[in-house]
mmCIF file of C-alpha atoms and ligand atoms in Angstrom:
data_model
loop_
_atom_site.group_PDB
_atom_site.id
_atom_site.type_symbol
_atom_site.label_atom_id
_atom_site.label_comp_id
_atom_site.label_asym_id
_atom_site.label_seq_id
_atom_site.Cartn_x
_atom_site.Cartn_y
_atom_site.Cartn_z
ATOM 1 C CA UNK A 1 -23.186 32.480 -0.829
ATOM 2 C CA UNK A 2 -24.364 30.055 -3.522
ATOM 3 C CA UNK A 3 -27.203 27.636 -2.856
ATOM 4 C CA UNK A 4 -28.164 24.578 -4.840
ATOM 5 C CA UNK A 5 -31.944 24.104 -4.532
ATOM 6 C CA UNK A 6 -33.565 20.718 -5.104
ATOM 7 C CA UNK A 7 -37.375 20.486 -5.138
ATOM 8 C CA UNK A 8 -39.685 17.512 -4.922
ATOM 9 C CA UNK A 9 -43.443 17.301 -5.046
ATOM 10 C CA UNK A 10 -44.833 15.452 -2.068
ATOM 11 C CA UNK A 11 -48.080 13.565 -2.149
ATOM 12 C CA UNK A 12 -48.366 11.436 0.945
ATOM 13 C CA UNK A 13 -51.558 10.160 2.537
ATOM 14 C CA UNK A 14 -53.471 13.263 3.466
ATOM 15 C CA UNK A 15 -50.481 15.534 2.923
ATOM 16 C CA UNK A 16 -49.502 17.319 -0.254
ATOM 17 C CA UNK A 17 -46.838 19.934 -0.746
ATOM 18 C CA UNK A 18 -43.423 20.738 -2.057
ATOM 19 C CA UNK A 19 -40.176 19.831 -0.358
ATOM 20 C CA UNK A 20 -37.256 22.153 -1.056
ATOM 21 C CA UNK A 21 -33.703 21.362 0.029
ATOM 22 C CA UNK A 22 -31.200 24.238 0.138
ATOM 23 C CA UNK A 23 -27.596 23.160 -0.035
ATOM 24 C CA UNK A 24 -24.731 25.610 0.531
ATOM 25 C CA UNK A 25 -22.332 24.981 -2.398
ATOM 26 C CA UNK A 26 -20.211 28.129 -1.911
ATOM 27 C CA UNK A 27 -17.097 26.056 -1.195
ATOM 28 C CA UNK A 28 -17.633 23.836 -4.274
ATOM 29 C CA UNK A 29 -18.090 26.959 -6.399
ATOM 30 C CA UNK A 30 -14.810 28.379 -5.055
ATOM 31 C CA UNK A 31 -12.942 25.123 -5.737
ATOM 32 C CA UNK A 32 -14.362 25.099 -9.271
ATOM 33 C CA UNK A 33 -13.255 28.706 -9.800
ATOM 34 C CA UNK A 34 -9.751 27.940 -8.462
ATOM 35 C CA UNK A 35 -9.488 25.004 -10.836
ATOM 36 C CA UNK A 36 -10.558 27.154 -13.792
ATOM 37 C CA UNK A 37 -8.049 29.873 -12.800
ATOM 38 C CA UNK A 38 -5.286 27.280 -12.497
ATOM 39 C CA UNK A 39 -5.977 25.834 -15.953
ATOM 40 C CA UNK A 40 -6.066 29.356 -17.409
ATOM 41 C CA UNK A 41 -2.720 30.174 -15.742
ATOM 42 C CA UNK A 42 -1.052 26.972 -16.916
ATOM 43 C CA UNK A 43 -2.310 27.520 -20.463
ATOM 44 C CA UNK A 44 -1.005 31.060 -20.451
ATOM 45 C CA UNK A 45 2.383 30.036 -19.033
ATOM 46 C CA UNK A 46 2.773 27.303 -21.658
ATOM 47 C CA UNK A 47 1.494 29.384 -24.509
ATOM 48 C CA UNK A 48 3.977 32.223 -23.984
ATOM 49 C CA UNK A 49 7.127 30.179 -24.726
ATOM 50 C CA UNK A 50 5.288 28.165 -27.356
ATOM 51 C CA UNK A 51 4.276 31.303 -29.247
ATOM 52 C CA UNK A 52 7.885 32.505 -29.133
ATOM 53 C CA UNK A 53 9.130 29.144 -30.439
ATOM 54 C CA UNK A 54 6.628 29.120 -33.311
ATOM 55 C CA UNK A 55 7.573 32.696 -34.210
ATOM 56 C CA UNK A 56 11.281 31.894 -34.366
ATOM 57 C CA UNK A 57 10.684 28.722 -36.379
ATOM 58 C CA UNK A 58 8.775 30.782 -38.926
ATOM 59 C CA UNK A 59 11.565 33.378 -39.071
ATOM 60 C CA UNK A 60 14.202 30.675 -39.480
ATOM 61 C CA UNK A 61 12.227 29.098 -42.303
ATOM 62 C CA UNK A 62 11.856 32.471 -44.011
ATOM 63 C CA UNK A 63 13.775 35.742 -43.622
ATOM 64 C CA UNK A 64 16.651 34.431 -41.454
ATOM 65 C CA UNK A 65 17.283 31.329 -43.542
ATOM 66 C CA UNK A 66 20.633 32.456 -44.937
ATOM 67 C CA UNK A 67 21.742 34.610 -41.994
ATOM 68 C CA UNK A 68 24.088 32.472 -39.881
ATOM 69 C CA UNK A 69 24.498 35.006 -37.054
ATOM 70 C CA UNK A 70 20.746 35.524 -36.679
ATOM 71 C CA UNK A 71 20.188 31.776 -36.826
ATOM 72 C CA UNK A 72 22.582 31.168 -33.909
ATOM 73 C CA UNK A 73 21.007 33.910 -31.849
ATOM 74 C CA UNK A 74 17.479 32.650 -32.500
ATOM 75 C CA UNK A 75 18.435 29.059 -31.704
ATOM 76 C CA UNK A 76 19.844 30.273 -28.370
ATOM 77 C CA UNK A 77 16.541 31.984 -27.536
ATOM 78 C CA UNK A 78 14.577 28.933 -28.676
ATOM 79 C CA UNK A 79 16.630 26.683 -26.396
ATOM 80 C CA UNK A 80 15.871 29.005 -23.466
ATOM 81 C CA UNK A 81 12.147 29.024 -24.213
ATOM 82 C CA UNK A 82 12.054 25.220 -24.540
ATOM 83 C CA UNK A 83 13.927 25.009 -21.243
ATOM 84 C CA UNK A 84 11.300 27.249 -19.641
ATOM 85 C CA UNK A 85 8.513 24.917 -20.794
ATOM 86 C CA UNK A 86 10.475 21.980 -19.483
ATOM 87 C CA UNK A 87 10.868 23.566 -16.041
ATOM 88 C CA UNK A 88 7.206 24.489 -15.922
ATOM 89 C CA UNK A 89 6.134 20.909 -16.663
ATOM 90 C CA UNK A 90 8.617 19.618 -14.069
ATOM 91 C CA UNK A 91 7.243 21.979 -11.384
ATOM 92 C CA UNK A 92 3.631 21.167 -12.295
ATOM 93 C CA UNK A 93 4.374 17.474 -11.871
ATOM 94 C CA UNK A 94 6.086 18.105 -8.511
ATOM 95 C CA UNK A 95 3.126 20.139 -7.323
ATOM 96 C CA UNK A 96 0.587 17.549 -8.381
ATOM 97 C CA UNK A 97 2.726 14.835 -6.786
ATOM 98 C CA UNK A 98 2.902 16.560 -3.380
ATOM 99 C CA UNK A 99 -0.760 17.545 -3.542
ATOM 100 C CA UNK A 100 -1.852 13.987 -4.284
ATOM 101 C CA UNK A 101 -0.010 12.539 -1.300
ATOM 102 C CA UNK A 102 -2.367 12.410 1.633
ATOM 103 C CA UNK A 103 0.167 11.365 4.222
ATOM 104 C CA UNK A 104 3.889 10.835 4.470
ATOM 105 C CA UNK A 105 5.310 7.379 4.892
ATOM 106 C CA UNK A 106 5.491 6.946 8.658
ATOM 107 C CA UNK A 107 8.821 6.198 10.286
ATOM 108 C CA UNK A 108 11.270 7.822 7.828
ATOM 109 C CA UNK A 109 13.769 10.083 9.578
ATOM 110 C CA UNK A 110 15.940 12.686 7.836
ATOM 111 C CA UNK A 111 19.153 14.270 9.095
ATOM 112 C CA UNK A 112 18.640 17.954 8.272
ATOM 113 C CA UNK A 113 22.296 18.904 8.755
ATOM 114 C CA UNK A 114 23.449 16.424 6.132
ATOM 115 C CA UNK A 115 20.569 17.356 3.832
ATOM 116 C CA UNK A 116 21.301 21.104 4.084
ATOM 117 C CA UNK A 117 25.018 20.596 3.415
ATOM 118 C CA UNK A 118 24.238 18.430 0.367
ATOM 119 C CA UNK A 119 21.711 20.983 -0.924
ATOM 120 C CA UNK A 120 24.188 23.820 -0.489
ATOM 121 C CA UNK A 121 26.897 21.839 -2.330
ATOM 122 C CA UNK A 122 24.545 21.147 -5.219
ATOM 123 C CA UNK A 123 23.956 24.911 -5.589
ATOM 124 C CA UNK A 124 27.607 25.955 -5.176
ATOM 125 C CA UNK A 125 28.059 26.491 -8.913
ATOM 126 C CA UNK A 126 24.979 28.675 -9.202
ATOM 127 C CA UNK A 127 26.159 30.690 -6.177
ATOM 128 C CA UNK A 128 29.607 31.142 -7.683
ATOM 129 C CA UNK A 129 28.150 32.360 -10.971
ATOM 130 C CA UNK A 130 26.266 35.068 -9.042
ATOM 131 C CA UNK A 131 29.239 35.897 -6.754
ATOM 132 C CA UNK A 132 27.090 34.811 -3.802
ATOM 133 C CA UNK A 133 28.779 33.783 -0.550
ATOM 134 C CA UNK A 134 27.221 31.415 1.945
ATOM 135 C CA UNK A 135 27.237 32.226 5.629
ATOM 136 C CA UNK A 136 26.522 28.886 7.188
ATOM 137 C CA UNK A 137 25.699 28.157 10.815
ATOM 138 C CA UNK A 138 24.875 24.459 11.136
ATOM 139 C CA UNK A 139 25.435 22.195 14.133
ATOM 140 C CA UNK A 140 28.243 19.659 14.005
ATOM 141 C CA UNK A 141 26.138 16.589 14.791
ATOM 142 C CA UNK A 142 22.941 15.217 13.329
ATOM 143 C CA UNK A 143 19.497 16.814 13.714
ATOM 144 C CA UNK A 144 16.845 14.310 12.751
ATOM 145 C CA UNK A 145 13.203 14.994 11.914
ATOM 146 C CA UNK A 146 10.498 12.708 10.516
ATOM 147 C CA UNK A 147 10.122 13.396 6.817
ATOM 148 C CA UNK A 148 10.643 12.611 3.177
ATOM 149 C CA UNK A 149 14.264 13.365 2.236
ATOM 150 C CA UNK A 150 13.522 14.140 -1.447
ATOM 151 C CA UNK A 151 10.723 16.522 -0.576
ATOM 152 C CA UNK A 152 12.650 18.328 2.154
ATOM 153 C CA UNK A 153 15.599 18.656 -0.186
ATOM 154 C CA UNK A 154 13.258 20.284 -2.692
ATOM 155 C CA UNK A 155 12.070 22.759 -0.028
ATOM 156 C CA UNK A 156 15.599 23.936 0.755
ATOM 157 C CA UNK A 157 16.706 23.846 -2.882
ATOM 158 C CA UNK A 158 13.832 26.163 -3.814
ATOM 159 C CA UNK A 159 14.497 28.542 -0.905
ATOM 160 C CA UNK A 160 18.274 28.723 -1.447
ATOM 161 C CA UNK A 161 17.829 29.082 -5.234
ATOM 162 C CA UNK A 162 15.420 31.975 -4.637
ATOM 163 C CA UNK A 163 17.852 33.605 -2.199
ATOM 164 C CA UNK A 164 20.603 33.402 -4.842
ATOM 165 C CA UNK A 165 18.332 34.512 -7.725
ATOM 166 C CA UNK A 166 16.510 37.377 -6.023
ATOM 167 C CA UNK A 167 19.229 38.321 -3.522
ATOM 168 C CA UNK A 168 21.168 39.606 -6.493
ATOM 169 C CA UNK A 169 24.776 39.603 -7.594
ATOM 170 C CA UNK A 170 27.277 39.605 -4.713
ATOM 171 C CA UNK A 171 24.746 39.034 -1.934
ATOM 172 C CA UNK A 172 25.256 36.840 1.121
ATOM 173 C CA UNK A 173 23.002 33.870 1.789
ATOM 174 C CA UNK A 174 22.731 32.763 5.407
ATOM 175 C CA UNK A 175 21.817 29.188 6.213
ATOM 176 C CA UNK A 176 21.205 28.247 9.837
ATOM 177 C CA UNK A 177 19.519 25.661 12.011
ATOM 178 C CA UNK A 178 18.172 26.138 15.569
ATOM 179 C CA UNK A 179 16.838 23.517 17.944
ATOM 180 C CA UNK A 180 15.494 21.056 18.656
ATOM 181 C CA UNK A 181 13.658 23.249 21.143
ATOM 182 C CA UNK A 182 10.200 24.006 22.464
ATOM 183 C CA UNK A 183 8.541 27.316 21.692
ATOM 184 C CA UNK A 184 9.573 27.667 18.060
ATOM 185 C CA UNK A 185 5.966 28.180 16.995
ATOM 186 C CA UNK A 186 4.735 24.592 16.985
ATOM 187 C CA UNK A 187 3.243 22.570 19.780
ATOM 188 C CA UNK A 188 6.098 20.456 21.147
ATOM 189 C CA UNK A 189 9.741 20.248 20.155
ATOM 190 C CA UNK A 190 10.725 21.581 16.748
ATOM 191 C CA UNK A 191 13.679 22.717 14.672
ATOM 192 C CA UNK A 192 13.956 25.893 12.654
ATOM 193 C CA UNK A 193 15.909 26.202 9.413
ATOM 194 C CA UNK A 194 16.472 29.743 8.193
ATOM 195 C CA UNK A 195 17.462 30.804 4.692
ATOM 196 C CA UNK A 196 18.231 34.524 4.647
ATOM 197 C CA UNK A 197 19.592 36.805 1.964
ATOM 198 C CA UNK A 198 20.984 40.318 1.994
ATOM 199 C CA UNK A 199 19.108 41.212 -1.203
ATOM 200 C CA UNK A 200 16.553 43.957 -1.925
ATOM 201 C CA UNK A 201 13.789 42.414 0.214
ATOM 202 C CA UNK A 202 10.061 42.176 -0.477
ATOM 203 C CA UNK A 203 7.284 44.725 0.027
ATOM 204 C CA UNK A 204 5.026 43.504 2.917
ATOM 205 C CA UNK A 205 2.057 43.850 0.572
ATOM 206 C CA UNK A 206 3.238 40.821 -1.411
ATOM 207 C CA UNK A 207 4.310 38.554 1.444
ATOM 208 C CA UNK A 208 0.935 36.858 2.210
ATOM 209 C CA UNK A 209 0.511 35.942 -1.470
ATOM 210 C CA UNK A 210 4.008 34.609 -2.260
ATOM 211 C CA UNK A 211 3.007 30.958 -1.773
ATOM 212 C CA UNK A 212 0.088 31.180 -4.242
ATOM 213 C CA UNK A 213 0.656 29.343 -7.479
ATOM 214 C CA UNK A 214 2.037 31.626 -10.195
ATOM 215 C CA UNK A 215 2.225 34.644 -7.880
ATOM 216 C CA UNK A 216 5.305 36.752 -8.594
ATOM 217 C CA UNK A 217 6.306 40.172 -7.363
ATOM 218 C CA UNK A 218 7.843 41.019 -10.720
ATOM 219 C CA UNK A 219 6.842 38.550 -13.436
ATOM 220 C CA UNK A 220 9.360 39.844 -15.929
ATOM 221 C CA UNK A 221 12.256 39.442 -13.499
ATOM 222 C CA UNK A 222 11.022 36.026 -12.343
ATOM 223 C CA UNK A 223 10.800 34.764 -15.944
ATOM 224 C CA UNK A 224 14.237 36.163 -16.749
ATOM 225 C CA UNK A 225 15.602 34.274 -13.765
ATOM 226 C CA UNK A 226 13.999 31.084 -15.049
ATOM 227 C CA UNK A 227 11.231 31.112 -12.412
ATOM 228 C CA UNK A 228 7.939 29.309 -12.931
ATOM 229 C CA UNK A 229 6.038 31.005 -10.088
ATOM 230 C CA UNK A 230 5.434 27.587 -8.518
ATOM 231 C CA UNK A 231 8.508 27.246 -6.283
ATOM 232 C CA UNK A 232 7.037 28.599 -3.052
ATOM 233 C CA UNK A 233 3.655 26.908 -3.661
ATOM 234 C CA UNK A 234 5.528 23.584 -3.761
ATOM 235 C CA UNK A 235 7.492 24.550 -0.629
ATOM 236 C CA UNK A 236 4.299 25.378 1.270
ATOM 237 C CA UNK A 237 2.622 22.096 0.326
ATOM 238 C CA UNK A 238 5.609 20.013 1.372
ATOM 239 C CA UNK A 239 5.892 21.829 4.714
ATOM 240 C CA UNK A 240 2.174 21.309 5.364
ATOM 241 C CA UNK A 241 2.610 17.601 4.631
ATOM 242 C CA UNK A 242 5.308 17.589 7.306
ATOM 243 C CA UNK A 243 2.992 19.376 9.800
ATOM 244 C CA UNK A 244 5.426 22.295 9.811
ATOM 245 C CA UNK A 245 5.152 26.023 9.203
ATOM 246 C CA UNK A 246 6.903 28.654 7.156
ATOM 247 C CA UNK A 247 7.495 32.254 8.157
ATOM 248 C CA UNK A 248 8.562 34.984 5.773
ATOM 249 C CA UNK A 249 10.188 38.110 7.212
ATOM 250 C CA UNK A 250 11.247 40.771 4.781
ATOM 251 C CA UNK A 251 11.214 44.486 4.182
ATOM 252 C CA UNK A 252 12.408 46.576 1.238
ATOM 253 C CA UNK A 253 16.130 47.217 1.565
ATOM 254 C CA UNK A 254 16.541 44.771 4.426
ATOM 255 C CA UNK A 255 16.855 41.387 2.756
ATOM 256 C CA UNK A 256 14.522 38.422 3.219
ATOM 257 C CA UNK A 257 14.351 35.596 5.710
ATOM 258 C CA UNK A 258 12.430 32.379 5.102
ATOM 259 C CA UNK A 259 12.130 30.198 8.230
ATOM 260 C CA UNK A 260 10.921 26.622 8.081
ATOM 261 C CA UNK A 261 9.790 25.098 11.367
ATOM 262 C CA UNK A 262 9.471 21.322 11.498
ATOM 263 C CA UNK A 263 8.331 19.065 14.326
ATOM 264 C CA UNK A 264 10.875 16.570 15.648
ATOM 265 C CA UNK A 265 8.308 13.810 16.153
HETATM 266 P P1 LIG B 1 9.571 31.953 -9.015
HETATM 267 O O1 LIG B 1 9.567 30.742 -9.842
HETATM 268 O O2 LIG B 1 9.014 33.161 -9.699
HETATM 269 O O3 LIG B 1 10.870 32.189 -8.348
HETATM 270 P P2 LIG B 1 8.488 31.354 -6.357
HETATM 271 O O4 LIG B 1 7.163 30.771 -6.019
HETATM 272 O O5 LIG B 1 9.713 30.591 -5.952
HETATM 273 O O6 LIG B 1 8.445 31.631 -7.914
HETATM 274 O O7 LIG B 1 8.575 32.802 -5.720
HETATM 275 C C1 LIG B 1 7.492 33.706 -5.898
HETATM 276 C C2 LIG B 1 7.987 35.139 -5.943
HETATM 277 O O8 LIG B 1 8.475 35.520 -4.643
HETATM 278 C C3 LIG B 1 9.158 35.364 -6.874
HETATM 279 O O9 LIG B 1 8.718 35.600 -8.192
HETATM 280 C C4 LIG B 1 9.824 36.585 -6.263
HETATM 281 O O10 LIG B 1 9.181 37.747 -6.733
HETATM 282 C C5 LIG B 1 9.524 36.457 -4.770
HETATM 283 N N1 LIG B 1 10.682 35.938 -3.992
HETATM 284 C C6 LIG B 1 10.909 34.665 -3.631
HETATM 285 N N2 LIG B 1 12.041 34.547 -2.901
HETATM 286 C C7 LIG B 1 12.541 35.799 -2.791
HETATM 287 C C8 LIG B 1 13.719 36.368 -2.163
HETATM 288 N N3 LIG B 1 14.596 35.605 -1.483
HETATM 289 N N4 LIG B 1 13.906 37.722 -2.268
HETATM 290 C C9 LIG B 1 13.026 38.498 -2.943
HETATM 291 N N5 LIG B 1 11.904 38.025 -3.556
HETATM 292 C C10 LIG B 1 11.670 36.702 -3.492
#
């Protein structure tokens, strides 16, 4: 516990003494520490690709100047590193955007069935490249929930992208929607969207920390896959904004299931 102590000398009529006020600033200290950690993480994440870029520029200006094959290879790596920085900045902006929004615009309704189909279509090419098949179980009609369509689309894009990336080559990605129903883990009627993959699964040790910014089970693999470590932090924030919940069920060798539960009113 950290206290801030303020003292004042008192000299009232017939009464002298010292007044001390103890203020518990533990929470402020923690927020300050989190902010410092975040800035350190962002700096590190930006510096890694930047250092690589500067190194390759130097090599291209010097030893590899006349070597066409090396030049092409290095330019390919440089493009990937620049792309990584670009994605990181994009995700940081998304995160700061969802964090800054206190409340959603009231009244907007989103049809989740349409949104999930559109999200799946937009990732069809990525799935095909990884030989991933979708196993889809969505209702025929509409299922509407109050929400921000762009943000909810980002939630399901991030979850399906992760399922494709970490599920591994040839895996199956299940996409389903239950409800509206009571008893799905929220007070009142709710719907549950599940994104499941038949990949290697996640050690239970890591599960509670997956939604922390920059937390990765395997940083090398995440970076190779183009991950920024911010995807699930963004997902969590958006779901909180929608007064929903996320559940992660996974075990090594048994695939992973991410369930998003959203209220219908
Ligand atoms: P990243 O940008 O690294 O993908 P995320 O915040 O989206 O960051 O995910 C955090 C970490 O959670 C990932 O680095 C990965 O280790 C793990 N993860 C996320 N989704 C899955 C999944 N479907 N299967 C296995 N691991 C996953």
